[in-house]
mmCIF file of C-alpha atoms in Angstrom:
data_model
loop_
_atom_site.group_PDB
_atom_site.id
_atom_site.type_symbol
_atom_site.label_atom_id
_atom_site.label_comp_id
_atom_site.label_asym_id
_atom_site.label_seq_id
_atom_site.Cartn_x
_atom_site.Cartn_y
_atom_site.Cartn_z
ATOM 1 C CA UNK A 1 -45.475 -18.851 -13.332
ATOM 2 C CA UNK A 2 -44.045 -17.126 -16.503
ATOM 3 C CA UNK A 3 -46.248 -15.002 -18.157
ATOM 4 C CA UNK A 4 -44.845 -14.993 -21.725
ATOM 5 C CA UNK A 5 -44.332 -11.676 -23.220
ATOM 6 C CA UNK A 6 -46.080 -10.307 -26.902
ATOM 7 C CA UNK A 7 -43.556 -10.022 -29.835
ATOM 8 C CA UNK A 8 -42.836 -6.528 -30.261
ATOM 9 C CA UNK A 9 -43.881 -4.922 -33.635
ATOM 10 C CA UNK A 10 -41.582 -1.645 -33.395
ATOM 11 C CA UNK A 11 -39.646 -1.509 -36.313
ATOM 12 C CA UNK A 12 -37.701 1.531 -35.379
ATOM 13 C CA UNK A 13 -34.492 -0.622 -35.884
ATOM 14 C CA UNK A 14 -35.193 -1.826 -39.425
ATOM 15 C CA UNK A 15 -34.957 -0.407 -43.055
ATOM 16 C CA UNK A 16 -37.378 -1.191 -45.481
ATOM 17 C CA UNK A 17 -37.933 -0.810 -49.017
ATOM 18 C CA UNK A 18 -40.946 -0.558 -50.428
ATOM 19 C CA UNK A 19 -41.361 -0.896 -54.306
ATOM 20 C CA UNK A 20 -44.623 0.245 -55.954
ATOM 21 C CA UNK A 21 -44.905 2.491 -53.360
ATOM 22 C CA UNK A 22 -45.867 6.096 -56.074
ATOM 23 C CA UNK A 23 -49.510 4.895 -54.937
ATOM 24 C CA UNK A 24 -52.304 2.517 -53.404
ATOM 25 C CA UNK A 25 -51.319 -0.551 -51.621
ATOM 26 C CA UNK A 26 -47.898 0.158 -51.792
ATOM 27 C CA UNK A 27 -47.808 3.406 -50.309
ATOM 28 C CA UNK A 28 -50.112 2.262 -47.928
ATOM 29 C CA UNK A 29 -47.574 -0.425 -46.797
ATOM 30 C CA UNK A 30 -44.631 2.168 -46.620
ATOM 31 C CA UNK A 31 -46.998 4.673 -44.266
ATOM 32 C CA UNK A 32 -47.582 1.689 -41.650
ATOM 33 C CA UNK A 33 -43.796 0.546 -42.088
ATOM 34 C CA UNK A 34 -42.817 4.444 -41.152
ATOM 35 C CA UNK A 35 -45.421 4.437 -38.334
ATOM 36 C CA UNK A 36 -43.816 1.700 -36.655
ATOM 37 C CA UNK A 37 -40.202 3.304 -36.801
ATOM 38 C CA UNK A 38 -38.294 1.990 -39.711
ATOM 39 C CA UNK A 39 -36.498 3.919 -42.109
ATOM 40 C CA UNK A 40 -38.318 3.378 -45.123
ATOM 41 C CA UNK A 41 -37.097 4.142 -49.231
ATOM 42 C CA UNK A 42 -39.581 4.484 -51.133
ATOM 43 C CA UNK A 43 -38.910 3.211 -54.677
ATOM 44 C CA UNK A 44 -41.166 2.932 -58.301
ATOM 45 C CA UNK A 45 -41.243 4.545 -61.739
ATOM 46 C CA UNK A 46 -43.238 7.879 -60.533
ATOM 47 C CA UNK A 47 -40.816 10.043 -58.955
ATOM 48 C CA UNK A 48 -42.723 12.865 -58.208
ATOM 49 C CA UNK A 49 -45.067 11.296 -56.336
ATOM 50 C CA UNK A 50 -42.766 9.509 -54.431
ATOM 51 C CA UNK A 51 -41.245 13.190 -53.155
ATOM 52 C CA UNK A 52 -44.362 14.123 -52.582
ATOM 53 C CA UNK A 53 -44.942 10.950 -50.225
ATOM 54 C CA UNK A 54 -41.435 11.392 -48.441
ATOM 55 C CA UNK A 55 -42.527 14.791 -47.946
ATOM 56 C CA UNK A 56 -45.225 14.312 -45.521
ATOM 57 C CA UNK A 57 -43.900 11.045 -43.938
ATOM 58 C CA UNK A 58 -40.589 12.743 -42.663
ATOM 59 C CA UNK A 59 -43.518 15.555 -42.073
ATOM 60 C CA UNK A 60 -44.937 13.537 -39.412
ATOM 61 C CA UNK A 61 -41.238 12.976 -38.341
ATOM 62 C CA UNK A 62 -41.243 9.392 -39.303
ATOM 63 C CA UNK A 63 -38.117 8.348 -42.263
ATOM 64 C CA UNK A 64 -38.697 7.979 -45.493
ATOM 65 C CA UNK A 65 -36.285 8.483 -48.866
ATOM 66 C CA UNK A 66 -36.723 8.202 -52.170
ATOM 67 C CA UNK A 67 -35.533 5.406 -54.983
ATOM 68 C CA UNK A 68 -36.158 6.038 -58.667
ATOM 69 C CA UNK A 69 -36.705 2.147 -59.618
ATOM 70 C CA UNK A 70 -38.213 0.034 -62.307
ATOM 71 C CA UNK A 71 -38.206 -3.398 -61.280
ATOM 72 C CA UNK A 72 -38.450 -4.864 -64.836
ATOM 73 C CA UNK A 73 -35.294 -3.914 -65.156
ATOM 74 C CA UNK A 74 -33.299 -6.582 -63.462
ATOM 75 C CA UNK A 75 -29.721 -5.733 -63.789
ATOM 76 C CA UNK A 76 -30.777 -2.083 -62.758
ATOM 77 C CA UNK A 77 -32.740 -3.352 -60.177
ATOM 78 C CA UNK A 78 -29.698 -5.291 -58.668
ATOM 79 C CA UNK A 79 -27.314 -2.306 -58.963
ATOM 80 C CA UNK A 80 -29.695 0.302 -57.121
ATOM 81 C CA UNK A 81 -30.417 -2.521 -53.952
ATOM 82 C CA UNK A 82 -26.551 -3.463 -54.027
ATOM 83 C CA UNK A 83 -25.779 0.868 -53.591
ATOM 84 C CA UNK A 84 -28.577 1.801 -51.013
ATOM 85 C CA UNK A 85 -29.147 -1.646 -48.735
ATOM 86 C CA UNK A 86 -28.551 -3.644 -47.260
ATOM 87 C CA UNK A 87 -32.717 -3.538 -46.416
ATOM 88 C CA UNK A 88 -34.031 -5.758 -43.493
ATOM 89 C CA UNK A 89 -37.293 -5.855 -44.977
ATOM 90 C CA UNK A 90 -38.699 -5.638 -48.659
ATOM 91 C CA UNK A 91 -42.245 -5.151 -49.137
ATOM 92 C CA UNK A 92 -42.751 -5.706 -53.258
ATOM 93 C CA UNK A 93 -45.768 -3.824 -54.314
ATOM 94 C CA UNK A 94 -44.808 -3.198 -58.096
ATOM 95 C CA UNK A 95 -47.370 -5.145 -59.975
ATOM 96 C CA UNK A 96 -49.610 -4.762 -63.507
ATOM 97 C CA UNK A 97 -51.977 -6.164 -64.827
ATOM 98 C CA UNK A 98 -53.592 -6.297 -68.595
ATOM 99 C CA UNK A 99 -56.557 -8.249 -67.957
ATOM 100 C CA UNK A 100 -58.948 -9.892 -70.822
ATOM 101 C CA UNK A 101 -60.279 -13.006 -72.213
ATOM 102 C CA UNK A 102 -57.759 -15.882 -72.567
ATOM 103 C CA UNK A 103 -58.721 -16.507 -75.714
ATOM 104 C CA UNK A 104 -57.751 -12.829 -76.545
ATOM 105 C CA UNK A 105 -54.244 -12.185 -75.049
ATOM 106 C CA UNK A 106 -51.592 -10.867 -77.084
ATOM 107 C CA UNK A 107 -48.003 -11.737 -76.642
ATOM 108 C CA UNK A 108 -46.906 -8.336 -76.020
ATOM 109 C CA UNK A 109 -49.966 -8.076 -73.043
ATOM 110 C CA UNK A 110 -48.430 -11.653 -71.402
ATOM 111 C CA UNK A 111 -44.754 -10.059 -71.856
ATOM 112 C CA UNK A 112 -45.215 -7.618 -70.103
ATOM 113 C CA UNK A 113 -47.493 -8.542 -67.244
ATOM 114 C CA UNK A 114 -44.914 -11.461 -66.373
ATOM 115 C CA UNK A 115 -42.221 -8.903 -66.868
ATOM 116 C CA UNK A 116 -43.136 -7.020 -63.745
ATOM 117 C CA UNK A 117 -45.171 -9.277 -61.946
ATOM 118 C CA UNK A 118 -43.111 -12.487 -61.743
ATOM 119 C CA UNK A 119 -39.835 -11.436 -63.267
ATOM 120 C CA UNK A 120 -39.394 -7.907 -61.624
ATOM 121 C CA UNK A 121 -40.756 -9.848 -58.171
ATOM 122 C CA UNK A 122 -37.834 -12.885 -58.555
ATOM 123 C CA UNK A 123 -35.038 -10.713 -59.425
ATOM 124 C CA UNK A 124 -35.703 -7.770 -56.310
ATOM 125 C CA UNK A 125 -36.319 -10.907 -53.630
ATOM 126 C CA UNK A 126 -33.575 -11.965 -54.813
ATOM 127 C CA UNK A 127 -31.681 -9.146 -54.658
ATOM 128 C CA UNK A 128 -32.214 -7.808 -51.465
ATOM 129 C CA UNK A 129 -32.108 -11.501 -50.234
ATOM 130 C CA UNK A 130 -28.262 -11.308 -51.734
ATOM 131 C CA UNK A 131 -27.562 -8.339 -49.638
ATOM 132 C CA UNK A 132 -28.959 -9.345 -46.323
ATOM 133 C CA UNK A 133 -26.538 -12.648 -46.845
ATOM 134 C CA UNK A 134 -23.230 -10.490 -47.769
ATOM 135 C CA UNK A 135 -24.094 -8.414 -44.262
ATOM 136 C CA UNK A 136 -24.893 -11.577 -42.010
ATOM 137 C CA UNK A 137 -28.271 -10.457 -41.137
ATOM 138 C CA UNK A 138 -31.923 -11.700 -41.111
ATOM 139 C CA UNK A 139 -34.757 -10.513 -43.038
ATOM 140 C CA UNK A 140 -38.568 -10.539 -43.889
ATOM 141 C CA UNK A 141 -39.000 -10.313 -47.693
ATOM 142 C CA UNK A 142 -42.545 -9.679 -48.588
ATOM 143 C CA UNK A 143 -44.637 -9.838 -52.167
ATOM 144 C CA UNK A 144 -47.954 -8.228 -52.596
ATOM 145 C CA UNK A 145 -49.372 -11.056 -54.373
ATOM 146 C CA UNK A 146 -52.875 -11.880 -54.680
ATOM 147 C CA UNK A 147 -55.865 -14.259 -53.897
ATOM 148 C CA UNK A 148 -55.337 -14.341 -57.683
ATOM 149 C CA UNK A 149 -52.144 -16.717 -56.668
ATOM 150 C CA UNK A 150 -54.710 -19.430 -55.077
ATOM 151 C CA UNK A 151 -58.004 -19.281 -57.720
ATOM 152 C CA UNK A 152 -58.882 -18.525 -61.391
ATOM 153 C CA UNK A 153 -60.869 -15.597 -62.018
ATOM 154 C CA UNK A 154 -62.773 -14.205 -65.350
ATOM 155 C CA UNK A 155 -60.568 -12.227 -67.782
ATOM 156 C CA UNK A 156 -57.476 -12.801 -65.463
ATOM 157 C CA UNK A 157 -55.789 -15.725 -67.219
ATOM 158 C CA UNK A 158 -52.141 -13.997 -67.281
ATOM 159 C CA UNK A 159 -52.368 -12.400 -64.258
ATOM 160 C CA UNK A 160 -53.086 -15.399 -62.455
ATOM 161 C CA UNK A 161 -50.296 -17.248 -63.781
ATOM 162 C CA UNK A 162 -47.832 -14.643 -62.499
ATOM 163 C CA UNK A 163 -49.322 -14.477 -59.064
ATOM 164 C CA UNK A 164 -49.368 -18.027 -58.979
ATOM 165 C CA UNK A 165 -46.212 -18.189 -59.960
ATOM 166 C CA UNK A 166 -45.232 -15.783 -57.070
ATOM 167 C CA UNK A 167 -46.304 -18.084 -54.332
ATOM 168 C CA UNK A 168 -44.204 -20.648 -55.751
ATOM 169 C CA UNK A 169 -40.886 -19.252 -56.014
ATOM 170 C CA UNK A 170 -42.002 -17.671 -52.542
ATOM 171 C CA UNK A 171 -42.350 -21.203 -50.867
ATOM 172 C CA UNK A 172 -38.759 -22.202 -52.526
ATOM 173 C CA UNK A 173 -36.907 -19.601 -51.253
ATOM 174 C CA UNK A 174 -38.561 -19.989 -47.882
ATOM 175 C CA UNK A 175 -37.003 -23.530 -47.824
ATOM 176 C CA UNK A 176 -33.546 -21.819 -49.294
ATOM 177 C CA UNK A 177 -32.932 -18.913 -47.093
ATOM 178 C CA UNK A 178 -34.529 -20.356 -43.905
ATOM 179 C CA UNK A 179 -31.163 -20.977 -42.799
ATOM 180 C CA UNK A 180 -29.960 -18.151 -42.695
ATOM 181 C CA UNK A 181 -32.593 -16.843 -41.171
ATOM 182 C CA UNK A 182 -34.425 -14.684 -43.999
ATOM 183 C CA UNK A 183 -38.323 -15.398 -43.990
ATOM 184 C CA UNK A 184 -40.149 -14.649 -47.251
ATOM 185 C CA UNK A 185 -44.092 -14.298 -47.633
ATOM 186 C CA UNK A 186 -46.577 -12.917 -49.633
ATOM 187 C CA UNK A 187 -49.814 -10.727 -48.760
ATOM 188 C CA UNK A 188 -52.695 -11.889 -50.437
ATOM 189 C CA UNK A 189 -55.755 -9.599 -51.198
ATOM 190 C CA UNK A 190 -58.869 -9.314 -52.353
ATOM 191 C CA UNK A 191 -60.599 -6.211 -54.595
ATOM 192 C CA UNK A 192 -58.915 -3.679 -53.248
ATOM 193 C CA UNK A 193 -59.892 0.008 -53.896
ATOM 194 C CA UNK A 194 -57.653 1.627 -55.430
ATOM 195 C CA UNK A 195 -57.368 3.676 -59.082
ATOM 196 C CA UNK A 196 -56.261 0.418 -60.423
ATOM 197 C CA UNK A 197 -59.640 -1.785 -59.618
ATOM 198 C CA UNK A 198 -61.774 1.445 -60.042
ATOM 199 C CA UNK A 199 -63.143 0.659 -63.285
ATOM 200 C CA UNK A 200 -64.067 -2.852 -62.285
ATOM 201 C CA UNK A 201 -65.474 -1.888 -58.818
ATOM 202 C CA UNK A 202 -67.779 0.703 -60.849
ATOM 203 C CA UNK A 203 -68.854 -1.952 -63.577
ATOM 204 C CA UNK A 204 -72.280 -2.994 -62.101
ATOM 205 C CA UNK A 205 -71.780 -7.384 -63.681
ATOM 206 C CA UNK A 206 -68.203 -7.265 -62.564
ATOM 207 C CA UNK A 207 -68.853 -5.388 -58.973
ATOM 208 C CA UNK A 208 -71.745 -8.005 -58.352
ATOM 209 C CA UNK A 209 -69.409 -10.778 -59.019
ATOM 210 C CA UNK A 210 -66.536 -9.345 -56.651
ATOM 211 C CA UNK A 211 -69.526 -9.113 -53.789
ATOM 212 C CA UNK A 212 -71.187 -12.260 -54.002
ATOM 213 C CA UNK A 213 -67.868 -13.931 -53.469
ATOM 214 C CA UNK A 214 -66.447 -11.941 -50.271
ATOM 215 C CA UNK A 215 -67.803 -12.909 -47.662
ATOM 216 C CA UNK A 216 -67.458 -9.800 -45.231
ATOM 217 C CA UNK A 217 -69.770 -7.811 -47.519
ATOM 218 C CA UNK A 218 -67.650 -5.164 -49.078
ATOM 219 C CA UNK A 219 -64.293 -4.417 -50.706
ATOM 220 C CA UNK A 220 -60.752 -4.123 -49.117
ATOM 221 C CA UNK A 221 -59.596 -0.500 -48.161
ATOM 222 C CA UNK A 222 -55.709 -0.352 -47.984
ATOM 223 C CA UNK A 223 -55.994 -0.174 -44.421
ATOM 224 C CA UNK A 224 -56.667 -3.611 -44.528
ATOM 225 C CA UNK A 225 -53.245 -4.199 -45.929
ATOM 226 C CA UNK A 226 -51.294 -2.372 -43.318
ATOM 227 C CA UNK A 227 -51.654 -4.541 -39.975
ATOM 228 C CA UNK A 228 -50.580 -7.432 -42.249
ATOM 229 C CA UNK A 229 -47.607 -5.483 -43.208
ATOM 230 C CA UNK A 230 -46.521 -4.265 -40.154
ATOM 231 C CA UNK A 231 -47.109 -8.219 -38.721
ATOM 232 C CA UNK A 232 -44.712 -9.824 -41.582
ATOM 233 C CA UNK A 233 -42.253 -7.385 -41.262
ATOM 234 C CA UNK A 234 -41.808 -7.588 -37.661
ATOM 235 C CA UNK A 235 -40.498 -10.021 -34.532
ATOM 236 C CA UNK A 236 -44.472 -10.788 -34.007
ATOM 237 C CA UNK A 237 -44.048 -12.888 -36.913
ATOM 238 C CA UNK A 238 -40.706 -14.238 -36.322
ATOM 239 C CA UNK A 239 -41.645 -18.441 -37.045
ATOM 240 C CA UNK A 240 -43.763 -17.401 -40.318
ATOM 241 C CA UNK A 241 -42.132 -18.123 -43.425
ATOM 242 C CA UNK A 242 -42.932 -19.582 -46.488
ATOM 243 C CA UNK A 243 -46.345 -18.990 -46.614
ATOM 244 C CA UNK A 244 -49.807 -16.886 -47.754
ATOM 245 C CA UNK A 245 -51.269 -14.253 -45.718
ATOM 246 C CA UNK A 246 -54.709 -14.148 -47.195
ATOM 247 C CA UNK A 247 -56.758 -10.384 -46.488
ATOM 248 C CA UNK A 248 -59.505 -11.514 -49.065
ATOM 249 C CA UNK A 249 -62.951 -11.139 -46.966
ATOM 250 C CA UNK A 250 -63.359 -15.046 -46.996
ATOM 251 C CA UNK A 251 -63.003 -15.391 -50.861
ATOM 252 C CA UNK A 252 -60.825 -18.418 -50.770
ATOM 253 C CA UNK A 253 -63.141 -20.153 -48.167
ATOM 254 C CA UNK A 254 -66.136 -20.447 -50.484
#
């Protein structure tokens, strides 16, 4: 009888980048990435903290460098992934959002919370998609996204539309680079806590609407994030593409 043997998860043959990663989910996903053995560069806007991060990663005597990157700057955002890949996996964590009544949003608000969030998201797939290509090799291209990309929710009318958006051009590129053997996904969670959903988590009308729709009873840690990270980007997940790994406490299901 053959006993059929588990996918590995090591990554210690892979490098990743991880934009977004100055801070919460992000960094989370570029700790469990390191962990597992690849050689991760860590890349967003706040340099210093991103030194501060490689610091104690190659600390712990797992590898980690860092990339001064602003993914709403496209052509910029090309150039730097063209110099330092090609990556084998991309975990995009860079993400705003500006949230507030529909009726209320301001053009400069929507501008720039589709700048990052879809547009900064297309162009780095993309990019590092365009380098695995050029070197022959396979992939995993990951987007934070959000259960945002699958419901409505109050005050989030923009923000929803990017993350919506996300899963889409997620599932078309999917069907594109499938071929050639690049899988693309996103990570979808729920109320996360981080300094970002702080000030909603500690408003008592919003909090009790976050925790009367998860199911599980409480709010994501970033811990949650990283088995889902470390699962996309590896061989255990080697016939998943195109799809929406949801880490939202049963949300979606109700």
């Amino acid at each position: 009888m053959r006993i059929p043997r588990t996918p590995s998860f090591d990554l210690s043959s892979k490098r990743a980048l991880v934009a977004g990663a100055s801070s919460g989910i992000g960094l989370a996903c570029a700790a469990a990435l390191a962990k597992n053995g690849a050689e991760v560069v860590l890349a967003a806007r706040r340099v210093s903290q991103l030194n501060e991060l490689a610091s104690e990663l190659n600390a712990r005597g797992w590898k980690a460098r860092v990339l001064a990157l602003d993914v709403s700057e496209a052509a910029a955002t090309a150039s730097a992934v063209a110099e330092n890949g090609p990556f084998d996996i991309l975990v995009n964590s860079a993400g705003i959002g500006r949230h507030g009544p529909a009726i209320d949003v301001e053009v400069a608000d929507f501008d720039a919370v589709v700048n990052v969030n879809l547009r900064g998201a297309y162009f780095l797939t993309q990019a590092v998609a365009r380098g695995l290509i050029a070197a022959n090799k396979s992939g995993s291209l990951i987007n934070i996204s959000s259960q945002m990309g699958h419901i409505g929710g109050v005050d989030r009318s923009v923000y929803c539309a990017t993350k919506f958006a996300v899963e889409g051009f997620t599932k078309a590129m999917a069907v594109e680079f499938g071929p050639v053997k690049i899988r693309v996904n996103t990570i979808c969670p729920t109320f996360i806590l981080t300094d970002l959903t702080r000030s909603t988590l500690e408003d008592a009308e919003k909090s009790k609407w976050v925790m009367d729709k998860i199911k599980l009873g409480r709010v994501g840690e970033v811990e949650d994030i990283m088995g889902a990270v470390v699962y996309l980007a590896s061989d255990a997940s080697a016939m998943v593409t195109g799809t929406a790994l949801l880490v939202d406490g049963g949300w979606t299901a109700g």
